[in-house]
mmCIF file of C-alpha atoms and ligand atoms in Angstrom:
data_model
loop_
_atom_site.group_PDB
_atom_site.id
_atom_site.type_symbol
_atom_site.label_atom_id
_atom_site.label_comp_id
_atom_site.label_asym_id
_atom_site.label_seq_id
_atom_site.Cartn_x
_atom_site.Cartn_y
_atom_site.Cartn_z
ATOM 1 C CA MET A 1 25.973 6.782 -7.798
ATOM 2 C CA GLU A 2 25.020 6.024 -4.996
ATOM 3 C CA THR A 3 21.143 6.149 -4.211
ATOM 4 C CA LYS A 4 20.218 6.520 -0.400
ATOM 5 C CA ARG A 5 18.127 3.713 0.497
ATOM 6 C CA ILE A 6 14.468 3.671 1.638
ATOM 7 C CA TYR A 7 13.652 1.559 4.351
ATOM 8 C CA VAL A 8 9.775 1.061 4.772
ATOM 9 C CA ASP A 9 9.904 -1.738 7.021
ATOM 10 C CA HIS A 10 8.712 -0.256 10.417
ATOM 11 C CA ALA A 11 6.715 -2.818 11.524
ATOM 12 C CA ALA A 12 9.262 -5.151 11.750
ATOM 13 C CA THR A 13 11.522 -3.356 13.128
ATOM 14 C CA THR A 14 13.174 0.492 13.637
ATOM 15 C CA PRO A 15 16.143 2.263 14.103
ATOM 16 C CA MET A 16 17.095 3.546 17.938
ATOM 17 C CA ARG A 17 16.604 6.563 18.103
ATOM 18 C CA ARG A 18 20.161 8.730 19.234
ATOM 19 C CA GLU A 19 18.485 9.909 22.593
ATOM 20 C CA VAL A 20 17.783 6.645 23.560
ATOM 21 C CA LEU A 21 20.418 5.119 22.810
ATOM 22 C CA ASP A 22 22.430 8.683 24.699
ATOM 23 C CA ALA A 23 19.730 7.576 27.716
ATOM 24 C CA MET A 24 20.847 3.563 27.835
ATOM 25 C CA ILE A 25 24.837 3.975 27.411
ATOM 26 C CA PRO A 26 25.225 5.171 31.522
ATOM 27 C CA TYR A 27 23.442 2.170 32.348
ATOM 28 C CA PHE A 28 26.164 0.069 30.310
ATOM 29 C CA THR A 29 29.510 1.985 31.360
ATOM 30 C CA GLU A 30 29.251 3.669 34.932
ATOM 31 C CA ASN A 31 25.412 2.710 36.602
ATOM 32 C CA PHE A 32 26.037 -0.430 35.690
ATOM 33 C CA GLY A 33 24.983 -1.767 39.572
ATOM 34 C CA ASN A 34 22.208 -4.456 40.338
ATOM 35 C CA ALA A 35 18.548 -3.056 40.641
ATOM 36 C CA SER A 36 17.939 -6.088 43.450
ATOM 37 C CA THR A 37 21.208 -4.870 45.284
ATOM 38 C CA VAL A 38 21.320 -1.967 48.038
ATOM 39 C CA TYR A 39 24.237 -0.542 47.378
ATOM 40 C CA GLN A 40 24.880 3.561 45.568
ATOM 41 C CA GLU A 41 25.164 1.105 42.682
ATOM 42 C CA GLY A 42 22.195 -1.247 42.994
ATOM 43 C CA ARG A 43 19.823 2.224 44.599
ATOM 44 C CA THR A 44 20.772 4.020 41.425
ATOM 45 C CA ALA A 45 19.677 0.927 38.748
ATOM 46 C CA LYS A 46 16.462 0.332 40.745
ATOM 47 C CA LYS A 47 16.038 4.888 41.138
ATOM 48 C CA ALA A 48 16.828 4.263 36.691
ATOM 49 C CA VAL A 49 14.430 1.550 36.686
ATOM 50 C CA SER A 50 11.587 2.695 38.854
ATOM 51 C CA GLU A 51 11.448 6.334 36.431
ATOM 52 C CA ALA A 52 10.988 3.696 33.932
ATOM 53 C CA ARG A 53 8.268 2.366 34.991
ATOM 54 C CA ASP A 54 6.140 5.622 35.803
ATOM 55 C CA ALA A 55 7.664 6.659 31.931
ATOM 56 C CA VAL A 56 6.070 3.677 30.973
ATOM 57 C CA ALA A 57 2.222 3.712 32.447
ATOM 58 C CA LYS A 58 2.287 7.203 32.661
ATOM 59 C CA ALA A 59 2.138 6.666 28.143
ATOM 60 C CA ILE A 60 -0.669 4.610 28.017
ATOM 61 C CA GLY A 61 -2.860 5.658 31.478
ATOM 62 C CA ALA A 62 -1.631 2.595 33.649
ATOM 63 C CA ASN A 63 -0.411 3.145 37.683
ATOM 64 C CA THR A 64 3.681 2.456 38.045
ATOM 65 C CA ASP A 65 2.472 -0.442 39.650
ATOM 66 C CA GLU A 66 1.054 -1.989 36.417
ATOM 67 C CA ILE A 67 3.966 -2.718 34.661
ATOM 68 C CA PHE A 68 6.486 -5.491 33.945
ATOM 69 C CA PHE A 69 8.925 -4.863 31.456
ATOM 70 C CA THR A 70 9.397 -8.507 30.374
ATOM 71 C CA GLY A 71 12.472 -9.065 27.266
ATOM 72 C CA SER A 72 10.411 -8.804 24.666
ATOM 73 C CA GLY A 73 6.466 -8.241 23.031
ATOM 74 C CA THR A 74 6.488 -11.825 21.838
ATOM 75 C CA GLU A 75 7.597 -12.741 25.755
ATOM 76 C CA ALA A 76 4.249 -9.977 27.167
ATOM 77 C CA ASP A 77 1.604 -11.776 25.556
ATOM 78 C CA ASN A 78 3.256 -15.775 25.593
ATOM 79 C CA TRP A 79 2.537 -13.934 29.853
ATOM 80 C CA ALA A 80 -0.376 -12.189 28.597
ATOM 81 C CA ILE A 81 -1.964 -15.537 28.213
ATOM 82 C CA ARG A 82 -0.514 -17.995 29.491
ATOM 83 C CA GLY A 83 -1.181 -16.374 32.949
ATOM 84 C CA VAL A 84 -4.254 -15.429 33.119
ATOM 85 C CA ALA A 85 -5.112 -18.701 31.695
ATOM 86 C CA TYR A 86 -3.053 -20.968 34.422
ATOM 87 C CA ALA A 87 -4.538 -18.391 36.585
ATOM 88 C CA ASN A 88 -7.411 -19.211 36.494
ATOM 89 C CA LYS A 89 -7.871 -22.229 35.469
ATOM 90 C CA ALA A 90 -10.577 -23.373 38.114
ATOM 91 C CA LYS A 91 -13.052 -21.349 36.625
ATOM 92 C CA GLY A 92 -12.846 -22.117 33.178
ATOM 93 C CA ASN A 93 -10.654 -23.736 29.768
ATOM 94 C CA HIS A 94 -12.304 -20.803 27.513
ATOM 95 C CA ILE A 95 -10.286 -18.601 25.335
ATOM 96 C CA ILE A 96 -11.392 -16.541 23.091
ATOM 97 C CA THR A 97 -8.444 -15.131 20.078
ATOM 98 C CA SER A 98 -8.932 -14.103 15.925
ATOM 99 C CA ALA A 99 -7.926 -15.271 12.661
ATOM 100 C CA VAL A 100 -5.282 -13.012 12.250
ATOM 101 C CA GLU A 101 -2.913 -12.521 15.547
ATOM 102 C CA HIS A 102 0.689 -12.611 15.376
ATOM 103 C CA HIS A 103 2.193 -15.371 16.569
ATOM 104 C CA ALA A 104 3.537 -14.865 19.855
ATOM 105 C CA VAL A 105 -0.377 -14.697 20.050
ATOM 106 C CA LEU A 106 -1.631 -17.513 17.785
ATOM 107 C CA HIS A 107 0.965 -20.221 18.289
ATOM 108 C CA THR A 108 0.660 -19.705 22.113
ATOM 109 C CA CYS A 109 -3.029 -20.843 21.559
ATOM 110 C CA GLN A 110 -2.604 -23.263 19.576
ATOM 111 C CA ALA A 111 -0.048 -25.224 22.497
ATOM 112 C CA LEU A 112 -2.542 -24.126 24.548
ATOM 113 C CA GLU A 113 -5.091 -26.207 23.415
ATOM 114 C CA LYS A 114 -2.818 -29.393 23.419
ATOM 115 C CA GLU A 115 -2.455 -28.651 27.416
ATOM 116 C CA GLY A 116 -6.596 -28.124 27.569
ATOM 117 C CA PHE A 117 -8.026 -25.040 26.731
ATOM 118 C CA ARG A 118 -10.392 -24.584 24.646
ATOM 119 C CA VAL A 119 -9.780 -21.522 22.005
ATOM 120 C CA THR A 120 -11.956 -20.268 19.239
ATOM 121 C CA TYR A 121 -10.477 -18.493 16.656
ATOM 122 C CA LEU A 122 -13.087 -15.103 15.628
ATOM 123 C CA PRO A 123 -13.342 -14.477 11.601
ATOM 124 C CA VAL A 124 -12.280 -11.155 10.437
ATOM 125 C CA ASP A 125 -14.536 -8.818 7.657
ATOM 126 C CA GLU A 126 -13.347 -8.520 4.213
ATOM 127 C CA PHE A 127 -11.160 -5.417 6.116
ATOM 128 C CA GLY A 128 -10.098 -7.788 8.350
ATOM 129 C CA MET A 129 -11.748 -6.355 11.190
ATOM 130 C CA ILE A 130 -13.449 -8.092 13.980
ATOM 131 C CA SER A 131 -17.125 -7.749 15.546
ATOM 132 C CA PRO A 132 -17.692 -6.680 18.815
ATOM 133 C CA GLU A 133 -20.888 -8.335 18.199
ATOM 134 C CA ASP A 134 -19.266 -12.518 17.833
ATOM 135 C CA VAL A 135 -17.160 -11.340 20.718
ATOM 136 C CA LYS A 136 -20.589 -11.467 22.310
ATOM 137 C CA ASN A 137 -21.994 -14.354 21.465
ATOM 138 C CA ALA A 138 -18.805 -16.092 21.960
ATOM 139 C CA ILE A 139 -18.388 -16.085 25.637
ATOM 140 C CA CYS A 140 -19.704 -17.987 27.670
ATOM 141 C CA ASP A 141 -19.465 -19.533 31.102
ATOM 142 C CA GLU A 142 -16.015 -20.801 31.239
ATOM 143 C CA THR A 143 -14.531 -18.016 29.074
ATOM 144 C CA ILE A 144 -11.414 -16.915 31.118
ATOM 145 C CA LEU A 145 -9.611 -14.513 28.148
ATOM 146 C CA VAL A 146 -10.388 -12.851 25.337
ATOM 147 C CA THR A 147 -7.089 -11.688 23.287
ATOM 148 C CA ILE A 148 -7.899 -9.361 20.882
ATOM 149 C CA MET A 149 -4.600 -7.164 18.390
ATOM 150 C CA THR A 150 -5.240 -3.457 19.323
ATOM 151 C CA ALA A 151 -4.450 -3.197 15.623
ATOM 152 C CA ASN A 152 -3.149 -6.066 12.540
ATOM 153 C CA ASN A 153 0.664 -5.507 11.785
ATOM 154 C CA GLU A 154 0.385 -6.963 8.327
ATOM 155 C CA ILE A 155 -2.177 -5.306 6.999
ATOM 156 C CA GLY A 156 -2.629 -2.246 9.749
ATOM 157 C CA THR A 157 -6.125 -2.817 10.699
ATOM 158 C CA ILE A 158 -7.652 -1.017 13.462
ATOM 159 C CA MET A 159 -9.917 -3.179 15.406
ATOM 160 C CA PRO A 160 -12.723 -1.506 18.036
ATOM 161 C CA ILE A 161 -11.203 -2.601 21.159
ATOM 162 C CA GLU A 162 -13.107 0.096 22.975
ATOM 163 C CA GLU A 163 -16.617 -1.857 22.392
ATOM 164 C CA ILE A 164 -15.008 -5.489 22.721
ATOM 165 C CA GLY A 165 -13.675 -3.872 26.254
ATOM 166 C CA LYS A 166 -17.171 -2.647 27.204
ATOM 167 C CA ILE A 167 -18.113 -6.123 26.306
ATOM 168 C CA THR A 168 -16.035 -7.833 28.377
ATOM 169 C CA ARG A 169 -16.617 -5.608 31.448
ATOM 170 C CA GLU A 170 -20.326 -5.971 31.530
ATOM 171 C CA LYS A 171 -19.924 -10.234 30.923
ATOM 172 C CA GLY A 172 -16.265 -9.972 33.856
ATOM 173 C CA VAL A 173 -14.237 -11.861 31.566
ATOM 174 C CA VAL A 174 -10.305 -11.047 30.648
ATOM 175 C CA PHE A 175 -9.636 -8.685 28.680
ATOM 176 C CA HIS A 176 -5.816 -8.658 27.301
ATOM 177 C CA THR A 177 -4.603 -6.863 23.500
ATOM 178 C CA ASP A 178 -1.623 -7.127 21.833
ATOM 179 C CA ALA A 179 -0.749 -3.775 21.241
ATOM 180 C CA VAL A 180 2.684 -3.679 19.405
ATOM 181 C CA GLN A 181 2.301 -2.273 16.410
ATOM 182 C CA ALA A 182 -0.805 1.072 17.889
ATOM 183 C CA MET A 183 1.949 1.900 20.087
ATOM 184 C CA GLY A 184 3.340 5.345 19.036
ATOM 185 C CA MET A 185 0.823 5.152 15.753
ATOM 186 C CA MET A 186 -2.536 6.386 17.523
ATOM 187 C CA GLU A 187 -4.005 6.852 21.335
ATOM 188 C CA ILE A 188 -3.385 4.506 24.533
ATOM 189 C CA ASP A 189 -5.217 4.808 27.423
ATOM 190 C CA VAL A 190 -5.992 0.981 28.762
ATOM 191 C CA GLU A 191 -9.543 2.635 31.332
ATOM 192 C CA LYS A 192 -10.660 4.019 28.075
ATOM 193 C CA MET A 193 -10.335 0.888 26.084
ATOM 194 C CA GLY A 194 -10.956 -1.493 28.840
ATOM 195 C CA VAL A 195 -7.839 -3.679 29.121
ATOM 196 C CA ASP A 196 -6.656 -5.296 31.314
ATOM 197 C CA LEU A 197 -3.302 -6.894 30.314
ATOM 198 C CA LEU A 198 -1.870 -5.141 27.221
ATOM 199 C CA SER A 199 1.540 -5.796 25.629
ATOM 200 C CA MET A 200 4.298 -3.857 23.755
ATOM 201 C CA THR A 201 7.479 -3.687 22.783
ATOM 202 C CA GLY A 202 10.603 -1.291 23.241
ATOM 203 C CA HIS A 203 11.784 -1.847 19.325
ATOM 204 C CA LYS A 204 8.338 -1.101 16.797
ATOM 205 C CA PHE A 205 8.735 2.335 18.716
ATOM 206 C CA TYR A 206 12.446 2.538 17.573
ATOM 207 C CA GLY A 207 13.526 2.137 21.108
ATOM 208 C CA PRO A 208 16.086 -0.923 21.543
ATOM 209 C CA LYS A 209 15.337 -4.607 20.320
ATOM 210 C CA GLY A 210 14.313 -6.759 23.810
ATOM 211 C CA SER A 211 12.882 -4.577 25.641
ATOM 212 C CA GLY A 212 9.482 -5.220 26.138
ATOM 213 C CA ALA A 213 6.418 -5.000 28.621
ATOM 214 C CA LEU A 214 2.906 -5.384 30.015
ATOM 215 C CA TYR A 215 0.696 -4.175 31.684
ATOM 216 C CA ILE A 216 -1.472 -6.251 34.487
ATOM 217 C CA ARG A 217 -4.578 -4.566 35.908
ATOM 218 C CA LYS A 218 -4.391 -4.193 39.833
ATOM 219 C CA GLY A 219 -6.957 -7.331 40.940
ATOM 220 C CA VAL A 220 -6.355 -9.892 37.735
ATOM 221 C CA LYS A 221 -5.045 -12.566 38.778
ATOM 222 C CA VAL A 222 -2.031 -13.513 36.115
ATOM 223 C CA LYS A 223 0.753 -16.315 37.239
ATOM 224 C CA PRO A 224 4.021 -15.785 37.395
ATOM 225 C CA PHE A 225 6.240 -16.479 35.091
ATOM 226 C CA ILE A 226 10.064 -17.088 34.811
ATOM 227 C CA THR A 227 10.518 -17.848 38.354
ATOM 228 C CA GLY A 228 13.383 -16.992 40.419
ATOM 229 C CA GLY A 229 14.450 -14.051 42.550
ATOM 230 C CA ALA A 230 11.873 -11.738 43.321
ATOM 231 C CA GLN A 231 12.627 -9.235 40.853
ATOM 232 C CA GLU A 232 9.201 -7.977 39.285
ATOM 233 C CA LYS A 233 7.431 -8.768 42.446
ATOM 234 C CA ASN A 234 7.881 -12.282 41.677
ATOM 235 C CA LYS A 235 6.741 -12.334 38.676
ATOM 236 C CA ARG A 236 9.624 -11.897 35.988
ATOM 237 C CA ALA A 237 12.582 -13.292 37.482
ATOM 238 C CA GLY A 238 15.680 -12.159 36.709
ATOM 239 C CA THR A 239 18.156 -9.338 36.978
ATOM 240 C CA GLU A 240 16.684 -6.254 35.445
ATOM 241 C CA ASN A 241 18.497 -5.301 31.701
ATOM 242 C CA VAL A 242 18.556 -2.064 33.215
ATOM 243 C CA ALA A 243 20.162 -0.368 29.812
ATOM 244 C CA SER A 244 17.064 -1.759 27.833
ATOM 245 C CA ILE A 245 14.140 -0.830 30.241
ATOM 246 C CA VAL A 246 15.596 2.274 29.907
ATOM 247 C CA GLY A 247 15.801 3.211 26.434
ATOM 248 C CA LEU A 248 12.205 1.641 25.819
ATOM 249 C CA ALA A 249 11.329 4.681 28.368
ATOM 250 C CA LYS A 250 12.544 6.960 26.618
ATOM 251 C CA ALA A 251 11.600 5.833 23.204
ATOM 252 C CA ILE A 252 7.396 5.200 24.629
ATOM 253 C CA SER A 253 8.242 9.092 26.516
ATOM 254 C CA LEU A 254 9.441 11.076 22.773
ATOM 255 C CA ALA A 255 6.651 8.881 20.832
ATOM 256 C CA THR A 256 3.834 9.307 23.035
ATOM 257 C CA ALA A 257 5.150 13.252 23.168
ATOM 258 C CA GLU A 258 5.797 13.779 19.563
ATOM 259 C CA ARG A 259 2.786 11.432 18.097
ATOM 260 C CA CYS A 260 0.787 14.263 17.489
ATOM 261 C CA GLU A 261 2.684 15.823 15.479
ATOM 262 C CA LYS A 262 4.985 13.568 13.829
ATOM 263 C CA VAL A 263 1.422 11.242 12.961
ATOM 264 C CA PRO A 264 0.017 13.249 10.360
ATOM 265 C CA ALA A 265 3.289 13.083 7.954
ATOM 266 C CA LEU A 266 3.274 8.965 8.206
ATOM 267 C CA GLU A 267 -0.974 9.313 6.945
ATOM 268 C CA LYS A 268 -0.022 11.363 3.799
ATOM 269 C CA MET A 269 2.957 9.510 2.413
ATOM 270 C CA ARG A 270 0.584 6.191 3.047
ATOM 271 C CA ASP A 271 -2.494 7.773 1.860
ATOM 272 C CA LYS A 272 -0.227 8.887 -1.353
ATOM 273 C CA PHE A 273 1.356 5.544 -1.966
ATOM 274 C CA ILE A 274 -1.661 3.687 -1.430
ATOM 275 C CA ASP A 275 -3.491 6.791 -4.408
ATOM 276 C CA ARG A 276 -1.364 6.601 -6.597
ATOM 277 C CA VAL A 277 -0.361 1.890 -7.197
ATOM 278 C CA LEU A 278 -4.550 1.505 -7.161
ATOM 279 C CA GLU A 279 -4.209 4.681 -9.624
ATOM 280 C CA GLU A 280 -1.468 4.025 -11.064
ATOM 281 C CA ILE A 281 -1.295 -0.104 -11.297
ATOM 282 C CA PRO A 282 -3.586 -2.228 -12.507
ATOM 283 C CA TYR A 283 -5.115 -5.659 -11.148
ATOM 284 C CA THR A 284 -4.123 -3.995 -7.814
ATOM 285 C CA ARG A 285 -5.618 -4.496 -3.987
ATOM 286 C CA LEU A 286 -5.094 -3.072 -0.871
ATOM 287 C CA ASN A 287 -5.886 -5.155 1.730
ATOM 288 C CA GLY A 288 -7.296 -3.904 5.342
ATOM 289 C CA HIS A 289 -9.374 -0.723 6.120
ATOM 290 C CA ARG A 290 -9.221 2.095 3.933
ATOM 291 C CA THR A 291 -9.255 5.141 6.697
ATOM 292 C CA LYS A 292 -9.302 2.461 10.108
ATOM 293 C CA ARG A 293 -5.790 1.781 9.279
ATOM 294 C CA LEU A 294 -2.674 2.931 11.498
ATOM 295 C CA ALA A 295 -0.385 5.321 9.769
ATOM 296 C CA GLY A 296 2.372 3.693 8.029
ATOM 297 C CA ASN A 297 0.958 0.749 6.828
ATOM 298 C CA ALA A 298 0.266 0.041 3.299
ATOM 299 C CA ASN A 299 -0.748 -3.016 2.377
ATOM 300 C CA ILE A 300 -1.286 -3.891 -1.287
ATOM 301 C CA SER A 301 -1.600 -7.213 -3.167
ATOM 302 C CA PHE A 302 -0.636 -7.430 -6.812
ATOM 303 C CA GLU A 303 -1.743 -10.065 -9.315
ATOM 304 C CA PHE A 304 -0.065 -13.240 -11.345
ATOM 305 C CA ILE A 305 3.074 -10.798 -8.849
ATOM 306 C CA GLU A 306 4.599 -13.639 -6.648
ATOM 307 C CA GLY A 307 5.388 -11.473 -3.754
ATOM 308 C CA GLU A 308 8.934 -12.852 -2.938
ATOM 309 C CA SER A 309 10.636 -11.660 -7.104
ATOM 310 C CA LEU A 310 8.757 -8.397 -6.293
ATOM 311 C CA LEU A 311 10.622 -8.226 -2.971
ATOM 312 C CA LEU A 312 14.078 -9.226 -4.147
ATOM 313 C CA MET A 313 13.833 -6.371 -6.982
ATOM 314 C CA LEU A 314 12.783 -3.531 -5.017
ATOM 315 C CA ASP A 315 15.809 -4.550 -1.970
ATOM 316 C CA MET A 316 18.327 -4.222 -5.539
ATOM 317 C CA GLN A 317 17.054 -0.921 -6.059
ATOM 318 C CA GLY A 318 17.544 0.227 -3.164
ATOM 319 C CA ILE A 319 13.981 0.247 -1.362
ATOM 320 C CA SER A 320 13.677 -2.204 1.778
ATOM 321 C CA ALA A 321 10.088 -3.526 2.273
ATOM 322 C CA SER A 322 7.889 -6.743 3.603
ATOM 323 C CA SER A 323 5.626 -9.201 0.965
ATOM 324 C CA GLY A 324 2.365 -10.096 3.010
ATOM 325 C CA SER A 325 3.287 -13.749 3.662
ATOM 326 C CA ALA A 326 4.779 -15.618 5.829
ATOM 327 C CA CYS A 327 7.095 -17.140 3.248
ATOM 328 C CA THR A 328 10.737 -14.811 4.695
ATOM 329 C CA SER A 329 9.466 -17.324 7.827
ATOM 330 C CA GLY A 330 10.760 -20.200 6.630
ATOM 331 C CA SER A 331 7.067 -21.407 4.864
ATOM 332 C CA LEU A 332 5.847 -21.085 1.891
ATOM 333 C CA ASP A 333 1.688 -20.755 3.643
ATOM 334 C CA PRO A 334 0.533 -17.448 2.660
ATOM 335 C CA SER A 335 0.290 -15.486 5.196
ATOM 336 C CA HIS A 336 -2.806 -17.157 7.241
ATOM 337 C CA VAL A 337 -3.788 -13.055 7.505
ATOM 338 C CA LEU A 338 -4.453 -12.390 4.406
ATOM 339 C CA LEU A 339 -5.850 -15.687 4.005
ATOM 340 C CA ALA A 340 -8.562 -14.654 6.919
ATOM 341 C CA ILE A 341 -9.656 -12.118 5.027
ATOM 342 C CA GLY A 342 -10.349 -13.970 1.915
ATOM 343 C CA LEU A 343 -8.064 -14.185 -0.559
ATOM 344 C CA LYS A 344 -7.323 -16.909 -2.754
ATOM 345 C CA HIS A 345 -3.480 -17.716 -2.521
ATOM 346 C CA GLU A 346 -2.233 -17.126 -4.936
ATOM 347 C CA VAL A 347 -3.590 -12.995 -4.505
ATOM 348 C CA ALA A 348 -2.250 -13.790 -0.940
ATOM 349 C CA HIS A 349 1.277 -14.052 -2.156
ATOM 350 C CA GLY A 350 1.291 -11.011 -4.823
ATOM 351 C CA SER A 351 1.152 -8.956 -1.688
ATOM 352 C CA LEU A 352 3.347 -6.382 -0.349
ATOM 353 C CA ARG A 353 3.750 -4.246 2.657
ATOM 354 C CA VAL A 354 5.220 -1.304 2.748
ATOM 355 C CA SER A 355 5.330 0.438 5.988
ATOM 356 C CA PHE A 356 6.359 4.332 6.602
ATOM 357 C CA GLY A 357 8.675 5.543 9.451
ATOM 358 C CA GLU A 358 10.572 8.765 10.482
ATOM 359 C CA SER A 359 12.976 8.787 8.343
ATOM 360 C CA ASN A 360 10.742 9.007 4.892
ATOM 361 C CA THR A 361 10.120 11.300 2.883
ATOM 362 C CA MET A 362 7.219 12.362 0.081
ATOM 363 C CA ASP A 363 9.915 12.165 -2.637
ATOM 364 C CA ASP A 364 11.259 8.484 -0.225
ATOM 365 C CA VAL A 365 6.791 7.475 -1.811
ATOM 366 C CA ASP A 366 7.951 8.539 -5.911
ATOM 367 C CA ARG A 367 10.374 6.562 -5.871
ATOM 368 C CA ILE A 368 9.001 3.049 -4.183
ATOM 369 C CA VAL A 369 5.858 3.650 -6.799
ATOM 370 C CA ASP A 370 8.299 4.555 -9.649
ATOM 371 C CA SER A 371 10.404 1.949 -9.175
ATOM 372 C CA LEU A 372 7.290 -0.927 -8.940
ATOM 373 C CA LYS A 373 5.662 0.020 -11.667
ATOM 374 C CA ASN A 374 8.937 -0.329 -13.115
ATOM 375 C CA ILE A 375 9.007 -4.180 -12.391
ATOM 376 C CA VAL A 376 5.557 -5.081 -11.895
ATOM 377 C CA SER A 377 5.208 -4.657 -15.570
ATOM 378 C CA ARG A 378 8.763 -6.331 -15.987
ATOM 379 C CA LEU A 379 7.828 -9.542 -13.509
ATOM 380 C CA ARG A 380 4.074 -9.762 -15.521
ATOM 381 C CA GLU A 381 5.455 -10.038 -19.042
ATOM 382 C CA MET A 382 7.621 -13.117 -17.331
ATOM 383 C CA SER A 383 3.417 -14.242 -16.223
ATOM 384 C CA PRO A 384 1.963 -16.354 -18.824
ATOM 385 C CA LEU A 385 -1.705 -16.127 -16.397
ATOM 386 C CA TYR A 386 -1.181 -12.366 -16.980
ATOM 387 C CA GLU A 387 -0.176 -12.414 -21.075
ATOM 388 C CA ALA A 388 -3.718 -14.235 -21.087
ATOM 389 C CA VAL A 389 -5.530 -12.041 -19.049
ATOM 390 C CA LYS A 390 -4.120 -8.863 -20.858
ATOM 391 C CA ASN A 391 -5.016 -10.383 -24.464
ATOM 392 C CA LYS A 392 -8.686 -11.485 -23.617
HETATM 393 C C1 PLP B 1 6.912 -7.498 16.526
HETATM 394 C C2 PLP B 1 5.168 -7.650 16.468
HETATM 395 C C3 PLP B 1 5.723 -8.418 18.375
HETATM 396 C C4 PLP B 1 6.472 -8.955 18.676
HETATM 397 O O1 PLP B 1 7.378 -8.233 19.749
HETATM 398 P P1 PLP B 1 8.989 -9.112 19.711
HETATM 399 O O2 PLP B 1 9.038 -7.611 20.332
HETATM 400 O O3 PLP B 1 9.292 -8.462 18.169
HETATM 401 O O4 PLP B 1 8.798 -10.159 19.903
HETATM 402 C C5 PLP B 1 4.219 -9.313 18.264
HETATM 403 N N1 PLP B 1 3.421 -8.750 18.296
HETATM 404 C C6 PLP B 1 3.201 -7.487 16.808
HETATM 405 C C7 PLP B 1 1.579 -7.164 16.724
HETATM 406 C C8 PLP B 1 3.566 -7.192 16.199
HETATM 407 O O5 PLP B 1 3.955 -6.198 15.440
#
């Protein structure tokens, strides 16, 4: 009998909700107009984009004219960082970020270093937490941007964004946050957080892939990202992807409305999974913070295990998860996040990220843990290192 597959990689992407698809379909078919045209089809498209902008603004406590649509979360991050850097070149060349950012942020900062900007990559503690005090101490006269993620995509750690926001305000430095993982999981309010720019992407909250948005606080100077037509107030040219924009807005509206009801269930699954694994499988450790972590995220290191083997064997048992390492992206280097929290290379290599979402149940938690117990002991039987430790 074919058992139901269990998908626990919601931090990588989520399935699109039926209501989102239903909201999008008319904009592929009868409402196909170009939002920049003046006749009826165009006006219909323009109205849809405008309503979507309202909805996104409402979800994060922003004004409608502060929301700009992009083609992905990666694009929003690129635009925020490059846009602020280029617009403030005359003021200074220093950028502050953390060692555990998503590559969309890290690689953009590294590219800017080649263009003459100076970047400080702040370390994190053993839980992946950044210290606001470190941010404060790193700010100098030349600092033009602080970019720190709201929550980490690998280990789920939720950063002290409000505290950092107070510091950047006080110092008059622009503050960007990559909130891609946090959207739909926790309250996101740009005023409370004290951020000036915020990135999001539709496909992490049950919306379409290839849809993103950047919040830019009124008055913050940001260079246009794509030149061409007058779309997105002359800042991000290209005919609007109306259906995706509608889908992103529908998804964030649903996620925001249902958050309080749905997040506790995710936390329950996460905590049961973590408790059972740590209790029932020896030589394991939890990566990230025990409580200040995203609702659906669990990240565990299994000593004497290769994460990739673990993933393949889980896959054969019908379970889709992720290794904490970057191996899947074709690199053998362990995850920069796991190294930043102090894991040794070999321990980082034996890490697993399980991210729960809407389709999961408490039964799934038990099935995953039972599979893991079995797989881990089989893999360890093949490990000479484990044999040595066991027989000591
Ligand atoms: C997924 C992710 C991104 C990239 O978003 P895309 O829309 O896939 O380009 C950026 N930052 C974080 C933290 C992410 O998890």
